[in-house]
PDB file of C-alpha atoms in Angstrom:
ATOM      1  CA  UNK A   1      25.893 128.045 154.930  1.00 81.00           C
ATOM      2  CA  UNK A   2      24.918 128.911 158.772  1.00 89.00           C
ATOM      3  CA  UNK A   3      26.717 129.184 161.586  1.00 91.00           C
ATOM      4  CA  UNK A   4      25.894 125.927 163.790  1.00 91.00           C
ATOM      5  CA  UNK A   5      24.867 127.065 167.020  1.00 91.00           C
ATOM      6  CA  UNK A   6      24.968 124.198 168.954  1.00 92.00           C
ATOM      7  CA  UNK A   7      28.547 124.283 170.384  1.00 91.00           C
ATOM      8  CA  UNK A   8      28.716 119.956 170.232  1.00 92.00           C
ATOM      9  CA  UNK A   9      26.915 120.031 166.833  1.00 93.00           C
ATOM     10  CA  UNK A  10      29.605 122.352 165.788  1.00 92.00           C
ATOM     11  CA  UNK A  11      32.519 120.774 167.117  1.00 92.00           C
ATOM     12  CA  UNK A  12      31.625 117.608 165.684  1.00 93.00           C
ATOM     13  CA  UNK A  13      30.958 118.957 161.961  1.00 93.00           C
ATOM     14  CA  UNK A  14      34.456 120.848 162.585  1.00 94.00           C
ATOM     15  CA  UNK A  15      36.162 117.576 163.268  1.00 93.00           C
ATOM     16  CA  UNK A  16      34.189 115.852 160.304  1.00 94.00           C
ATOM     17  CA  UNK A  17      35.244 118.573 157.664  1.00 95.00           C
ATOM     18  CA  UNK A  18      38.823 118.589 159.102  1.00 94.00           C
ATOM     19  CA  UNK A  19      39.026 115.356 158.110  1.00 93.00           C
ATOM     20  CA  UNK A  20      37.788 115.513 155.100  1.00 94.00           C
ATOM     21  CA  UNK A  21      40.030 119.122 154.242  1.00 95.00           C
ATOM     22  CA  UNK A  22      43.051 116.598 155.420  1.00 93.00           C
ATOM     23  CA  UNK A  23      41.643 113.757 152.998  1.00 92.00           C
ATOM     24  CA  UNK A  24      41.821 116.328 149.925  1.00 94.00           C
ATOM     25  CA  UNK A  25      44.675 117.358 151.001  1.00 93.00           C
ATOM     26  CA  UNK A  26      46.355 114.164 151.330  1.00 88.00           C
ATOM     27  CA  UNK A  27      45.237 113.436 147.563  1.00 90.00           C
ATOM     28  CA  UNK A  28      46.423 116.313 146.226  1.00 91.00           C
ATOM     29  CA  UNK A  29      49.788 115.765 147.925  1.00 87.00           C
ATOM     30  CA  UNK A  30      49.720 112.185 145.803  1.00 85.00           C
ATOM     31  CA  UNK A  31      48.056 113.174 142.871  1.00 89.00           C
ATOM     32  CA  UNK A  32      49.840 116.422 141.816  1.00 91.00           C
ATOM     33  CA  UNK A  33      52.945 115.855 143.844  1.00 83.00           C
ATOM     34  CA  UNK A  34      52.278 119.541 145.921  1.00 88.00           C
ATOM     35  CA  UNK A  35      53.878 120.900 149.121  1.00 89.00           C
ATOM     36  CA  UNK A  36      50.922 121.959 151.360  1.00 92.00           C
ATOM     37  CA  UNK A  37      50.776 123.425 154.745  1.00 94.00           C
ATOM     38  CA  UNK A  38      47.277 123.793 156.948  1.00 95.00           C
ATOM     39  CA  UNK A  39      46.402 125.411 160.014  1.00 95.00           C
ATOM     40  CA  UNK A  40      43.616 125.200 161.605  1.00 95.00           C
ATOM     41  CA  UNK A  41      41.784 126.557 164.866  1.00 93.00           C
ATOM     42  CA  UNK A  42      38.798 124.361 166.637  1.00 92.00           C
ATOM     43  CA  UNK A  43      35.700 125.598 167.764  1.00 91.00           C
ATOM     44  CA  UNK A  44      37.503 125.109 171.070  1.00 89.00           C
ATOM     45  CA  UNK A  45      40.508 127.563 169.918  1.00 92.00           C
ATOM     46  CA  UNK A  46      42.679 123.961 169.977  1.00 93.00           C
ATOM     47  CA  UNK A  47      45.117 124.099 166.722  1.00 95.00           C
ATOM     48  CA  UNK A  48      45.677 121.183 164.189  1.00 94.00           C
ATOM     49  CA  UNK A  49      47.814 120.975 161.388  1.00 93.00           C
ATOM     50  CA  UNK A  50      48.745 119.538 158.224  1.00 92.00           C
ATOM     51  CA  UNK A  51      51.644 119.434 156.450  1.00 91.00           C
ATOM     52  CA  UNK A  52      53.526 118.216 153.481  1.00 89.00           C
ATOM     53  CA  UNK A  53      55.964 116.996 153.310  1.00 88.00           C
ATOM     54  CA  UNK A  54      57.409 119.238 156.640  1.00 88.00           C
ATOM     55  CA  UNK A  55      57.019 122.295 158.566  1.00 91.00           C
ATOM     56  CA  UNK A  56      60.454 123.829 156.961  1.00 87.00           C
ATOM     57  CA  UNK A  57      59.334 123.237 153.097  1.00 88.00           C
ATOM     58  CA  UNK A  58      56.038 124.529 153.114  1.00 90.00           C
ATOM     59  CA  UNK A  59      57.302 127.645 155.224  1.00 89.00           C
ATOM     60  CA  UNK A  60      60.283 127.837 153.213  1.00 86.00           C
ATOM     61  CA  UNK A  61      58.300 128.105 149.840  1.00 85.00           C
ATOM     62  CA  UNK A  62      55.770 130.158 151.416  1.00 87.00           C
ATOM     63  CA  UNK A  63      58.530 132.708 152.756  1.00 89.00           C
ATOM     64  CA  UNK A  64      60.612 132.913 149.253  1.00 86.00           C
ATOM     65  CA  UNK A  65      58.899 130.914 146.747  1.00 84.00           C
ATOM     66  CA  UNK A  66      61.716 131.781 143.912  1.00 83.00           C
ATOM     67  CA  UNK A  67      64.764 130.557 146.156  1.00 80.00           C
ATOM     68  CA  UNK A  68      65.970 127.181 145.663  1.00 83.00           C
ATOM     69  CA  UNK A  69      65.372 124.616 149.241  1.00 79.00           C
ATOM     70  CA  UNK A  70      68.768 123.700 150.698  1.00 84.00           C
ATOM     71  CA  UNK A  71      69.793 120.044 150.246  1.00 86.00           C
ATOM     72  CA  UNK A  72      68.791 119.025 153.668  1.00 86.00           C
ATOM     73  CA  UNK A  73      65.573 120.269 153.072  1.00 82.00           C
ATOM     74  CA  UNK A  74      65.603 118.681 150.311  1.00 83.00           C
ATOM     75  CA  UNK A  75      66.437 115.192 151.413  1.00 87.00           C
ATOM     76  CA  UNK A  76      63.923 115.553 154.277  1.00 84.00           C
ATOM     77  CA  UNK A  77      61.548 116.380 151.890  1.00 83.00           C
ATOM     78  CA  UNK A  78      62.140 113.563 149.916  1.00 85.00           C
ATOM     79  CA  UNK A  79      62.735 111.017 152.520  1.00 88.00           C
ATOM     80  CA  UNK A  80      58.924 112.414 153.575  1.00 85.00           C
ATOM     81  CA  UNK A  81      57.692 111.394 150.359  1.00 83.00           C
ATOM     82  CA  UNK A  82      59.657 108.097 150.068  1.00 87.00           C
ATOM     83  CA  UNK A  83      57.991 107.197 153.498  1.00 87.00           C
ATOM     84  CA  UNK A  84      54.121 108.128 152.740  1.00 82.00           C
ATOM     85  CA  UNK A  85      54.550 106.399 149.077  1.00 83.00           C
ATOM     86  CA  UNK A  86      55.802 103.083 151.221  1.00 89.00           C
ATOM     87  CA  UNK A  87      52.857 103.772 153.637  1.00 88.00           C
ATOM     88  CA  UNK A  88      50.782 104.049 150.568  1.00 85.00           C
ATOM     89  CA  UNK A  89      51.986 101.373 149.005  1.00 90.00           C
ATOM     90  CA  UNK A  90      51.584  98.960 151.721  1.00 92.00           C
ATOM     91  CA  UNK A  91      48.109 100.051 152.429  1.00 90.00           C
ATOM     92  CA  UNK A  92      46.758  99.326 148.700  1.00 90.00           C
ATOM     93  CA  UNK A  93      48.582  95.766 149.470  1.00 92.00           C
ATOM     94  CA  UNK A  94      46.797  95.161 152.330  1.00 93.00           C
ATOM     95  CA  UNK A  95      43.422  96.202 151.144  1.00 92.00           C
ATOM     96  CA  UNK A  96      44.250  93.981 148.177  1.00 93.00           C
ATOM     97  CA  UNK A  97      44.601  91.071 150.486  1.00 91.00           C
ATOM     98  CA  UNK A  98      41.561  92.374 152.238  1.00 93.00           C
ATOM     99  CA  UNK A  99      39.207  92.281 149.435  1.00 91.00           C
ATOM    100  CA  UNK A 100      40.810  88.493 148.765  1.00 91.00           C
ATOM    101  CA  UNK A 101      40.366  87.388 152.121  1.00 90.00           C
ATOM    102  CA  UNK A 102      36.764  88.823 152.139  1.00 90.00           C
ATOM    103  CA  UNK A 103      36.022  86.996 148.734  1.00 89.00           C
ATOM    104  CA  UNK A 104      38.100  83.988 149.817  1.00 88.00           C
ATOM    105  CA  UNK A 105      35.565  83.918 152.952  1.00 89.00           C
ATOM    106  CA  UNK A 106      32.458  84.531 150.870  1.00 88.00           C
ATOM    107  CA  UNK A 107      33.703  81.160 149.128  1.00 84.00           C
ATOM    108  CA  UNK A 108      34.347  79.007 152.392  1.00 84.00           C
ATOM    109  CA  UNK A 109      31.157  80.141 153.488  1.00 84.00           C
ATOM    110  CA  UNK A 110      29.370  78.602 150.759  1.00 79.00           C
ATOM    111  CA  UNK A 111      31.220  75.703 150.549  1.00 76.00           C
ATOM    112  CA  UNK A 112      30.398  75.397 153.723  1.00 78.00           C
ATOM    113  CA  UNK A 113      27.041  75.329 153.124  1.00 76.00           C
ATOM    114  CA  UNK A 114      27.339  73.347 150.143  1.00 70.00           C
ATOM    115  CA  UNK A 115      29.028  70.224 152.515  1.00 70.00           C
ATOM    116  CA  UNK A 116      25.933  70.975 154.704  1.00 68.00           C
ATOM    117  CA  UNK A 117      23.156  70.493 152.225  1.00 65.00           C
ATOM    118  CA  UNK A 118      25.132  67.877 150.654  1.00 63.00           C
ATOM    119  CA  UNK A 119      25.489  69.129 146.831  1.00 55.00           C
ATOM    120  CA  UNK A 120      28.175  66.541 145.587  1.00 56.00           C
ATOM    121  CA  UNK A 121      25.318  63.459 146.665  1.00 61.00           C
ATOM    122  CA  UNK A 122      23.679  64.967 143.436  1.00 67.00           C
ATOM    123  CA  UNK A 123      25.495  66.977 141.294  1.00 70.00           C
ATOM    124  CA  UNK A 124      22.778  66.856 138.366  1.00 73.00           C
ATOM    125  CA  UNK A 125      20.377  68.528 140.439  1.00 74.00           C
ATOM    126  CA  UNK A 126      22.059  71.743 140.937  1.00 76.00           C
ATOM    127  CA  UNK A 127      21.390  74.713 139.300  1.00 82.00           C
ATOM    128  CA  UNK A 128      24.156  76.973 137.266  1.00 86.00           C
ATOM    129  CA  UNK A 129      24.575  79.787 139.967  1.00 85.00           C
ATOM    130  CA  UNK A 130      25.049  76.489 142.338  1.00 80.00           C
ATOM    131  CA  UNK A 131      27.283  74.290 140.088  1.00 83.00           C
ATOM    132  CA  UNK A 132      29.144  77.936 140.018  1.00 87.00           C
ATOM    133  CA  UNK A 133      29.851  78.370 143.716  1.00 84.00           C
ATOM    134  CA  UNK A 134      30.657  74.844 143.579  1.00 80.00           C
ATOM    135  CA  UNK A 135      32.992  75.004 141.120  1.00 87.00           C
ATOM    136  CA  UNK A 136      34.636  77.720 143.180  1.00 89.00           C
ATOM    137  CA  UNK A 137      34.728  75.908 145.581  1.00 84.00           C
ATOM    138  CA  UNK A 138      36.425  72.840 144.242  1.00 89.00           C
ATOM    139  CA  UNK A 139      39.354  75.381 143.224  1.00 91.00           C
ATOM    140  CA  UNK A 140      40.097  76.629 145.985  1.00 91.00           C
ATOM    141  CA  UNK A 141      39.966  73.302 147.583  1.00 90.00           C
ATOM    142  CA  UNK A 142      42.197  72.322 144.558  1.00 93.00           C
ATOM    143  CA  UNK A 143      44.314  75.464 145.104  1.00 92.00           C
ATOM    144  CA  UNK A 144      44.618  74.630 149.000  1.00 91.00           C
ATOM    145  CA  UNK A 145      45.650  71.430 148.605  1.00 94.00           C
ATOM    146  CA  UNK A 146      48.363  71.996 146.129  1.00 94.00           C
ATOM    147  CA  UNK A 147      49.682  74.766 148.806  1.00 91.00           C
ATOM    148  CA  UNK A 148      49.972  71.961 151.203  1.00 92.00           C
ATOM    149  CA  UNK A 149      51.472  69.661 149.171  1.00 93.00           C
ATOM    150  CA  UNK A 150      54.127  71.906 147.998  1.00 92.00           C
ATOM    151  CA  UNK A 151      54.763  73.168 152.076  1.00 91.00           C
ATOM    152  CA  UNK A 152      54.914  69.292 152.844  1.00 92.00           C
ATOM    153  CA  UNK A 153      57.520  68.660 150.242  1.00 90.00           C
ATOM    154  CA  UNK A 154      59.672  71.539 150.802  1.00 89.00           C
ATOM    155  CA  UNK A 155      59.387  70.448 154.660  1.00 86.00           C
ATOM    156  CA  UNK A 156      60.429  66.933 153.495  1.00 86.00           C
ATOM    157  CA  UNK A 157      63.421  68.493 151.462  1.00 84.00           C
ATOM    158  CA  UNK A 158      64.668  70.380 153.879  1.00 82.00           C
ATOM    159  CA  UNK A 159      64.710  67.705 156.195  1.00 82.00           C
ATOM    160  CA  UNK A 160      66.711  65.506 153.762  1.00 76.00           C
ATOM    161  CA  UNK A 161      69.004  67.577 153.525  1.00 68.00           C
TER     162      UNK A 161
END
């Protein structure tokens, strides 16, 4: 490796491979469960930091790594990890429904399409890939409709009662 001369070209790698030292780090922290403390200075002398799961921990272990935390450390730390395996949590969720909506979309589009051209005038005509994405299509029109049924009889229940 060579020092990068030019001082915006240099900066911007920095940033890049501090992001990239936090990503590791961050996946160590949820892959081998690890307290883990990083300082670094910029280009520009500014400071960043990482740490897991707090200042106190990481310094603590650092400073006497044979002496037991206290139990407020100890709850901090694990109220720490209870929050970033929520945060993680929710985030797999949510790129879960991501990739579903995107797929979902994908669908709509060609069904889209398919009303368009006019596939169900001649259903014998299409090809397998077609009657595919129109058979996808037909469930999730089947799977929408149900939906809607179900919301308008709940609606009608509650109502009645």
């Amino acid at each position: 490796m060579e020092k990068i001369e030019n001082e915006a070209a240099r900066y911007a790698s920095f940033l890049e491979h501090r992001l990239s030292l936090y990503k590791l780090a961050g996946d160590l922290v949820q892959q081998h469960d690890v307290d883990i403390g990083i300082v670094l200075s910029s280009p520009t002398n500014k400071p960043y930091s990482f740490f897991h799961p707090t200042v106190e921990v990481v310094s603590q272990r650092l400073m006497k790594p044979n002496v037991e935390l206290g139990d407020t450390t100890k709850l901090a730390a694990t109220c720490v990890r209870n929050n970033v395996n929520e945060i993680e949590y929710k985030l797999t969720e949510l790129k879960i429904r991501e990739d579903f909506a995107s797929k979902q979309s994908v669908i709509l589009d060609q069904a889209k399409e398919m009303r368009e051209i006019g596939w169900w005038e001649d259903v014998e005509k299409l090809k397998t890939d077609e009657v595919t994405q129109f058979e996808a299509w037909l469930d999730v029109a089947d799977f929408n409709m149900k939906n809607r049924l179900k919301q308008l009889e709940n609606e009608v229940a509650s109502n009645a009662s």
